[in-house]
Coordinates of C-alpha atoms in Angstrom, one line a residue:
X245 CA -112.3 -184.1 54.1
X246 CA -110.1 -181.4 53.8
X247 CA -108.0 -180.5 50.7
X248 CA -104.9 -180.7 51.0
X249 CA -102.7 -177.6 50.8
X250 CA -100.0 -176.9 48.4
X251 CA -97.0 -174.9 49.4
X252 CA -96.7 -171.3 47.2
X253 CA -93.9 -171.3 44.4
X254 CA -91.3 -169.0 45.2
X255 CA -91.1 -165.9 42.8
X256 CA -87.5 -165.0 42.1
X257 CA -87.7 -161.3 43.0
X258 CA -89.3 -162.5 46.1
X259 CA -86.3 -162.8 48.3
X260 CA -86.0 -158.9 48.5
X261 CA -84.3 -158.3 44.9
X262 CA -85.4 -156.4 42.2
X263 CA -87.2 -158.5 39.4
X264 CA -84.7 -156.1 36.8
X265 CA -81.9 -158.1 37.7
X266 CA -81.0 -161.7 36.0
X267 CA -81.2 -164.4 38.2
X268 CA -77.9 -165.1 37.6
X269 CA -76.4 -162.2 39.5
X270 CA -75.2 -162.7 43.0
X271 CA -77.9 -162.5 46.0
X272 CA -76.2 -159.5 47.2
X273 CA -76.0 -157.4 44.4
X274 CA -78.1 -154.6 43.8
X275 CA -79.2 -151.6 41.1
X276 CA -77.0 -149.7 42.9
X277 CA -74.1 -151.4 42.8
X278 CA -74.5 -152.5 38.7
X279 CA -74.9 -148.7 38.3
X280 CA -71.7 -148.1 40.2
X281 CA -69.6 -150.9 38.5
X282 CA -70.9 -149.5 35.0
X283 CA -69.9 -146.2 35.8
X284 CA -66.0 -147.6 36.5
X285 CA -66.2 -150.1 33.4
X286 CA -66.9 -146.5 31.1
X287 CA -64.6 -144.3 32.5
X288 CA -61.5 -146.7 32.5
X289 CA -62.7 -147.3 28.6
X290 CA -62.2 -143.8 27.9
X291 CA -58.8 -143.8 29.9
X292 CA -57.7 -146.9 28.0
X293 CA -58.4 -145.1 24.6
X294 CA -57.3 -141.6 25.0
X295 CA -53.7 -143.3 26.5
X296 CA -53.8 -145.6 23.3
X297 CA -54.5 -142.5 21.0
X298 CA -52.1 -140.2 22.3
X299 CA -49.5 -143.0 22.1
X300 CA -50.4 -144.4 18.5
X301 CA -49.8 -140.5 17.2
X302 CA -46.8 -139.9 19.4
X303 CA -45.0 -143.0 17.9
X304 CA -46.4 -141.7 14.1
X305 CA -44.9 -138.6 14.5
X306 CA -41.6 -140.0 15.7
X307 CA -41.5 -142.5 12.5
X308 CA -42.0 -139.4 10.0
X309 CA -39.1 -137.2 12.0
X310 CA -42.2 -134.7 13.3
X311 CA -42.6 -133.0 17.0
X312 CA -45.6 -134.2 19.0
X313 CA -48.6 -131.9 17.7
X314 CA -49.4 -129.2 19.8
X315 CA -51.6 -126.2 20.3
X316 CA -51.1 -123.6 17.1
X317 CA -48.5 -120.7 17.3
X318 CA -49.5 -117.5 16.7
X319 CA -47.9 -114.9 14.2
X320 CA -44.6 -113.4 15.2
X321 CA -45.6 -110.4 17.5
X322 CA -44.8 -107.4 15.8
X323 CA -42.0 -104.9 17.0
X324 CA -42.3 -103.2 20.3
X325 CA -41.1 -99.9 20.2
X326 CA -37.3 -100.5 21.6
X327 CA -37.2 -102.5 18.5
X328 CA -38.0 -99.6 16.6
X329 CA -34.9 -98.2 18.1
X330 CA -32.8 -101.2 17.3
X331 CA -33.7 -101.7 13.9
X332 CA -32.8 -98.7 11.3
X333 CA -34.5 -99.6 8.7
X334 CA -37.9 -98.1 10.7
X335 CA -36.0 -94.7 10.8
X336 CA -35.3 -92.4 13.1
X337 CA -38.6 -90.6 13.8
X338 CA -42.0 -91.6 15.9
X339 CA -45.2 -90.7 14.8
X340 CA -48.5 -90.0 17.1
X341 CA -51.5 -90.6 15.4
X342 CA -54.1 -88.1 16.8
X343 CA -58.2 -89.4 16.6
X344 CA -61.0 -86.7 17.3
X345 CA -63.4 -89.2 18.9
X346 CA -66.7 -89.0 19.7
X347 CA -69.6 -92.3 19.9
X348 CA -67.8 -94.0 17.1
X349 CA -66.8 -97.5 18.5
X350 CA -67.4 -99.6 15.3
X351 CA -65.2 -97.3 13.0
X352 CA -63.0 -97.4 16.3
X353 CA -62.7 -101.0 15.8
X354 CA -61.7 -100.8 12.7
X355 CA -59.5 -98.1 12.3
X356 CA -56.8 -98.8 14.9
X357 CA -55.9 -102.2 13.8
X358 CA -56.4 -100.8 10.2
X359 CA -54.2 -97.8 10.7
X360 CA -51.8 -100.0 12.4
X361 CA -51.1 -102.5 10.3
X362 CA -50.7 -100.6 7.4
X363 CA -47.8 -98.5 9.4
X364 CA -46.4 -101.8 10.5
X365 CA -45.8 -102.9 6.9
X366 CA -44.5 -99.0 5.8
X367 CA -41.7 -99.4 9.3
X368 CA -43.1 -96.4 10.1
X369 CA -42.7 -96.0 14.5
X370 CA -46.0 -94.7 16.0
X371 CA -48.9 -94.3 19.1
X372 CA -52.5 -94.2 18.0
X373 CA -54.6 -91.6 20.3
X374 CA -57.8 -91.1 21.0
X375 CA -59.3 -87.9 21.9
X376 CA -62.2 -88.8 23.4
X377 CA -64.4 -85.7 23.9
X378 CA -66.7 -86.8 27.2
X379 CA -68.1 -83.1 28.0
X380 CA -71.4 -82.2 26.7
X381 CA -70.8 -79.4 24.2
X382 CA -70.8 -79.7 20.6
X383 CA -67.7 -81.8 19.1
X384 CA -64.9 -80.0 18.3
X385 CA -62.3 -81.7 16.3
X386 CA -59.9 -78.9 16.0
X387 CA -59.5 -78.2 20.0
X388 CA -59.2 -82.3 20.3
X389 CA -56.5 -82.2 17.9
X390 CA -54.6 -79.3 19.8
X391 CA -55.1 -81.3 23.2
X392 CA -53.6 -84.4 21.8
X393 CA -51.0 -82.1 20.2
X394 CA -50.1 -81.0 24.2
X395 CA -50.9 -84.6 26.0
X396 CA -49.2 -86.7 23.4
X397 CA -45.7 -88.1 24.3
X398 CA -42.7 -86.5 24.3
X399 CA -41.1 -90.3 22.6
X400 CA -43.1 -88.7 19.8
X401 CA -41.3 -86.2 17.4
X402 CA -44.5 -85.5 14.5
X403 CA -48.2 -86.1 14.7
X404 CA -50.6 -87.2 12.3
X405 CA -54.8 -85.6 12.8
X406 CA -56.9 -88.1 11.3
X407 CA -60.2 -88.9 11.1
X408 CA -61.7 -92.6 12.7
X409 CA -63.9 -93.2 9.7
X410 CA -60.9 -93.1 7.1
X411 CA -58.6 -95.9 6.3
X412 CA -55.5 -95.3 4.2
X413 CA -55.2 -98.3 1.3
X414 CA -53.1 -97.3 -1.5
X415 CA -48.9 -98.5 0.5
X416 CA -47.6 -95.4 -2.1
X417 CA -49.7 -93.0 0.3
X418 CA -46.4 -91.6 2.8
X419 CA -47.0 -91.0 6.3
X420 CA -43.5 -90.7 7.0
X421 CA -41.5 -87.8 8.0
X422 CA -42.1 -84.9 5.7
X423 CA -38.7 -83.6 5.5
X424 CA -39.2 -80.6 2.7
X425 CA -42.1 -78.9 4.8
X426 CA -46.0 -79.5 5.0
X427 CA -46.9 -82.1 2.8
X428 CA -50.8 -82.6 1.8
X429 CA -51.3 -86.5 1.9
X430 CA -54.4 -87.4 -0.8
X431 CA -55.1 -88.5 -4.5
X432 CA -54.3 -86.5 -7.2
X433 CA -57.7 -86.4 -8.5
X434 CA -58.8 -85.4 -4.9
X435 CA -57.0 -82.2 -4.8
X436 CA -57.4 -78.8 -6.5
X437 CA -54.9 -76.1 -7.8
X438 CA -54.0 -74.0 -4.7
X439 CA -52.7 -70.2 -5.8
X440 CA -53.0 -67.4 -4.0
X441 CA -51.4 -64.3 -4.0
X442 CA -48.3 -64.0 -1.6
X443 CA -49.2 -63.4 2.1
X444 CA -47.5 -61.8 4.8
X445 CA -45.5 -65.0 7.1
X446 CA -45.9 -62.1 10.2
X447 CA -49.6 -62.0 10.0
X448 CA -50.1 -65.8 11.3
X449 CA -50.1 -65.1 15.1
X450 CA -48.7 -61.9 15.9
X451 CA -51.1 -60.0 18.3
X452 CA -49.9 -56.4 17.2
X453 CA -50.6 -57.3 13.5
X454 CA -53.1 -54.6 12.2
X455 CA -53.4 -57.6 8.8
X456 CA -57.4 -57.6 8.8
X457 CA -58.5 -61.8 8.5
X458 CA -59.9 -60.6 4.7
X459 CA -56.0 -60.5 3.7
X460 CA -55.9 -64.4 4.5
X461 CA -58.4 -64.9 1.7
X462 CA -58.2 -65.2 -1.9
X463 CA -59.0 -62.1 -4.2
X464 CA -62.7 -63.6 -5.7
X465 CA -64.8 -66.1 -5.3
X466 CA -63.5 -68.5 -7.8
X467 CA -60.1 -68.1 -6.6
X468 CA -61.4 -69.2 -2.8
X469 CA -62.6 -72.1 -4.2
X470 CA -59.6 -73.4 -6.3
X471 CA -57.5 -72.8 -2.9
X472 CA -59.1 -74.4 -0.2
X473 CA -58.6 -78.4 -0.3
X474 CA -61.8 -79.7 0.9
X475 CA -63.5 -82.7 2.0
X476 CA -64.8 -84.4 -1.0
X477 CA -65.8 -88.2 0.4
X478 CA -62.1 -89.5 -1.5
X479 CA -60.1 -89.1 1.8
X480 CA -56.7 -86.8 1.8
X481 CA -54.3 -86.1 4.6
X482 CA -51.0 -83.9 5.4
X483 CA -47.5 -83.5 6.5
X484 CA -45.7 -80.8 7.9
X485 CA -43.4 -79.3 10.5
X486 CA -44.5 -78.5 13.8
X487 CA -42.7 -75.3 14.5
X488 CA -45.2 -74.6 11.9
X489 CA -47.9 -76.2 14.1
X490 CA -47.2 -74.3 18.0
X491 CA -46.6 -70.7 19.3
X492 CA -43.2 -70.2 20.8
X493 CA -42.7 -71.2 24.0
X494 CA -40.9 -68.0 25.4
X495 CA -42.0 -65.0 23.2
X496 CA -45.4 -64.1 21.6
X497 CA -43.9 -63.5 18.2
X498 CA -44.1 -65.5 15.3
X499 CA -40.4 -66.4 15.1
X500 CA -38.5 -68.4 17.3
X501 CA -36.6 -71.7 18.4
X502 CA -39.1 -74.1 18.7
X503 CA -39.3 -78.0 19.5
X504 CA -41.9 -79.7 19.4
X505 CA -43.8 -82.4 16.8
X506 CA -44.8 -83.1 13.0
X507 CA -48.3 -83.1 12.4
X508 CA -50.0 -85.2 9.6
X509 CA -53.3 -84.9 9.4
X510 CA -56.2 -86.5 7.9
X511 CA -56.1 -83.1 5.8
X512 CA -52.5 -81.3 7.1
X513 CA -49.6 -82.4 8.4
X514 CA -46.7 -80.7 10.1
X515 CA -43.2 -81.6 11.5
X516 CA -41.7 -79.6 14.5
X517 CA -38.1 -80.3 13.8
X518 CA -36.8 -77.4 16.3
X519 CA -35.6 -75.3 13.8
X520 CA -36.1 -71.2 13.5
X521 CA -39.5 -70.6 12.0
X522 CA -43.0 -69.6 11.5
X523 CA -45.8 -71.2 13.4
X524 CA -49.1 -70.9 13.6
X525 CA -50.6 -71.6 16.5
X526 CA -52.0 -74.9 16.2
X527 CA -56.1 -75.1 15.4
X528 CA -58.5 -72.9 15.8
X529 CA -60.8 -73.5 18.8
X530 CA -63.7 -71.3 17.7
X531 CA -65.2 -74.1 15.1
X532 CA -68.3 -76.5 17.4
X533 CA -69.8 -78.7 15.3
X534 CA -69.0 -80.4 12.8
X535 CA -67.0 -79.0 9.2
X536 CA -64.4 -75.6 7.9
X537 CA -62.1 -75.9 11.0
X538 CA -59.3 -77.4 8.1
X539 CA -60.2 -74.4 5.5
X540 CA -59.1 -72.1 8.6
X541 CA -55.9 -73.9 9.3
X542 CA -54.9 -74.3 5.4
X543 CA -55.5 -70.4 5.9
X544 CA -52.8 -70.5 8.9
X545 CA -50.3 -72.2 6.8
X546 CA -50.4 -70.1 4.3
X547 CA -51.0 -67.1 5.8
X548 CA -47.1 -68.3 7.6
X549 CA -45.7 -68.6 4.2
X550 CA -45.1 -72.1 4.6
X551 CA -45.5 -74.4 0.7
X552 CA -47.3 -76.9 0.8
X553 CA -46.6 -80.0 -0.7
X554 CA -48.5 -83.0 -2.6
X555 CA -47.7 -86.5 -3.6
X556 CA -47.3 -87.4 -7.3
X557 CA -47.9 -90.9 -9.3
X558 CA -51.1 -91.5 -6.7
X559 CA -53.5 -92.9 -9.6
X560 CA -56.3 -94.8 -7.6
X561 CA -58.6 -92.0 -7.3
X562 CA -61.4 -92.9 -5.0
X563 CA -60.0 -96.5 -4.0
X564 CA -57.1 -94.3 -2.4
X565 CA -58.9 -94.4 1.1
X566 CA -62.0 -96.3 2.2
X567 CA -64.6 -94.0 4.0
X568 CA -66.4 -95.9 6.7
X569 CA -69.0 -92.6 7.6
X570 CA -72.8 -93.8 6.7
X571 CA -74.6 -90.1 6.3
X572 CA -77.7 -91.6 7.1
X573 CA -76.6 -93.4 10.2
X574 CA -74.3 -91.1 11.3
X575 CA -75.4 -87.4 10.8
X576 CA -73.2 -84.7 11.1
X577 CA -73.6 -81.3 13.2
X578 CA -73.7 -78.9 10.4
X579 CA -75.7 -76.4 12.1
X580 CA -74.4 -72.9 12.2
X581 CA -76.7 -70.7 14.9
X582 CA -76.5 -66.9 15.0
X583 CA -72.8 -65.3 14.0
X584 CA -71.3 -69.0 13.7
X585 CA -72.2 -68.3 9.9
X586 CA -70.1 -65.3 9.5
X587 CA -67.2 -66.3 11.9
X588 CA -66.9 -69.7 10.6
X589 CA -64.8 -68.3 7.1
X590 CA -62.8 -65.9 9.5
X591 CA -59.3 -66.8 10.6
X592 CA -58.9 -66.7 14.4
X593 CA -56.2 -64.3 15.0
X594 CA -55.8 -65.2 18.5
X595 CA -56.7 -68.8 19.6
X596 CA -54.8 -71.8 19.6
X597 CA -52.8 -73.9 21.6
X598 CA -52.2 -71.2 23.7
X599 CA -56.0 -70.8 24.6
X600 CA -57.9 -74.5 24.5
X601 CA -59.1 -74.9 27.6
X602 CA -59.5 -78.7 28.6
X603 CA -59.4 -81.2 31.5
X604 CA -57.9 -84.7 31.3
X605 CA -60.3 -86.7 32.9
X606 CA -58.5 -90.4 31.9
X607 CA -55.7 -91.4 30.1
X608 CA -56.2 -95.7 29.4
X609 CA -53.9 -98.1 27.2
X610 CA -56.1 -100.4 25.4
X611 CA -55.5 -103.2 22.6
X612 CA -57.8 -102.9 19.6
X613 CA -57.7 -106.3 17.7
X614 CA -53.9 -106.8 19.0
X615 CA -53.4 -102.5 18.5
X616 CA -52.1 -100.7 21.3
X617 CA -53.8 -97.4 21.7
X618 CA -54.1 -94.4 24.3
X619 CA -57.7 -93.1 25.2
X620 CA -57.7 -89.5 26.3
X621 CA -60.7 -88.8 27.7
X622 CA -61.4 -85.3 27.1
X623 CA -63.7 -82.3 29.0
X624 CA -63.3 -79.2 26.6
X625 CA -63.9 -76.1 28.4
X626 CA -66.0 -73.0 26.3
X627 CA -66.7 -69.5 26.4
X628 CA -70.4 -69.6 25.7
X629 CA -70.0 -65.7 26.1
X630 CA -67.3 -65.7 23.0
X631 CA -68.8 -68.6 21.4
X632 CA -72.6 -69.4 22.3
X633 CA -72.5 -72.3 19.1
X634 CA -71.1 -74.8 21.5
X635 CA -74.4 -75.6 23.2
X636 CA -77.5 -76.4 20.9
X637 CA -79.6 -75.4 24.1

């Protein structure tokens, strides 16, 4: 006899579902669709609580009296320039900060909001420029300085030559209009005694001057070195007029109406108030590379018979300006090649503003750390056959 045969127990998973799923699930439902419904369930959960949140700290806010938080304000923007205009208590004249610029984007950085800032809290109106030299000769600060002297705007009535590696930080340092005449910003302690014997205010710039450039210099040795203020690492700048800064505009003579700008420099500084004097023709041109274009120009100034003056009660000494320059990072061009070592203690009789060749190759408006600015960038033009030292070829 046969045995008999017993019918197979039916498996659950063995009606087509997945053995993953309960058995208490309905036949027709899938992975799928508990992957879909799970999905739905989390996302209304995070609806549900953000909507109780936000309402739990709206109603909070509304108990204590307080607005609804929000993103945070920023500061107060500081004055645009028609508030300048509005507000007297910032004073009637604009300065333009001029920056000799070469490879130097992290002092950049630095200075501009720097430099800004600190004429914000003096009210002082200003521009910050940037002379951008893009040509490939040697850098040449004092040429920069007469181009942003020339390309700087007219809304600007004094300028202010200043070096990107120096930042100002003693608030009794002045940068405003220097109404007595040029005014040598720096320390006391940075600064040396500066008497020479009287010079002839004709000699500056007139061509038919037979003045040799050895009058422009003090009698010895010792005296030369008393006179000329020069860089010592503690930071210094000036003020002055700028008719004592440009050449006439009509005649080549050393006296005549003039309007124009102040300069303050990182070592001079001149207004150009339009009144009936001296000038001196801006910067020398001659000095490529780096160092003794500001001995030249303290030269100019006094060889125009223009005083210069000097704050007093500066006690800070070498906390009176930071100085960002690393020597060993950045080296300086201090090489002098052939008659570059004789000419550079000479004054130029000759150049100026009314020779610096240049083409504007760019002129862009950029915010440095919420600093507006004005890059100029720069293509000097030289006379190898006048000066060779611009090339190191």
């Amino acid at each position: 006899m046969f045995p008999s045969r017993r019918k197979a127990a039916q498996l659950p998973w063995e009606d087509g579902r997945s053995r993953l799923l309960p058995s208490s699930l309905p036949r027709k439902c899938s992975v799928f669709h508990l992957f879909v419904a799970c999905l739905l369930l989390g996302f209304l959960s995070l609806l549900w609580l953000q909507l109780s949140c936000s309402g739990d700290m709206a109603w909070a806010a509304r108990g204590q009296g307080q607005e609804t938080p929000g993103p945070p304000r920023a500061c107060p923007p500081e004055p645009p320039p028609e508030h300048w205009e509005e507000d007297p208590s910032w004073g009637p004249h604009r300065l333009a900060v001029l920056v000799p610029f070469r490879e130097r984007f992290e002092e950049l950085l630095v200075f501009v909001p720097h430099m800004h800032r600190f004429l914000i809290r003096k009210k002082i109106p200003h521009h910050i420029y940037v002379l951008n030299q893009v040509d490939h000769f040697r850098f040449n600060r004092a040429a920069l300085i007469n181009v942003g002297f020339l390309e700087s705007s007219n809304s600007t009535d004094y300028i202010a030559m200043h070096d990107v590696d120096l930042l100002p930080l003693n608030e009794e340092l002045d940068y405003g209009f220097p109404e007595a005449g040029p005014f040598h910003v720096a320390s006391q302690s940075s600064t040396r005694s500066t008497t020479t014997r009287p010079m002839s205010a004709a000699s500056c710039c007139s061509p038919s001057s037979t003045t040799s450039w050895q009058d422009f210099l003090p009698d010895t040795q010792e005296e030369e070195t008393r006179a000329e203020p020069r860089r010592n690492g503690k930071g210094q700048a000036g003020i002055g007029t700028s008719a004592h800064y440009q050449l006439p505009r009509e005649v080549p003579s050393c006296q005549s109406d003039i309007l124009g700008k102040q300069i303050t420099s990182h070592k001079f500084q001149a207004p150009l108030d339009g009144h009936r004097d001296w000038d001196c023709n801006g910067m020398s041109n001659r000095f490529w590379g780096w160092g003794r274009e500001d001995d030249e120009f303290y030269r100019r100034i006094k060889g125009a018979g223009l005083q210069l003056f000097r704050p007093s009660g500066i006690t800070t000494g070498y906390k009176t300006f930071r100085h960002l320059h690393d020597p060993a990072w950045r080296k300086r061009d201090q090489k002098r090649i052939a008659a570059q070592k004789q000419e550079q203690f000479k004054v130029d009789r000759e150049g100026g503003l009314n020779t610096v060749k240049y083409r504007v190759d760019a002129r862009t408006a950029l915010s440095v750390g919420g600093a507006p600015c004005t890059v100029l960038n720069i293509m000097l033009d030289c006379d190898k056959a006048a000066t060779p030292w611009c090339t190191l070829g």
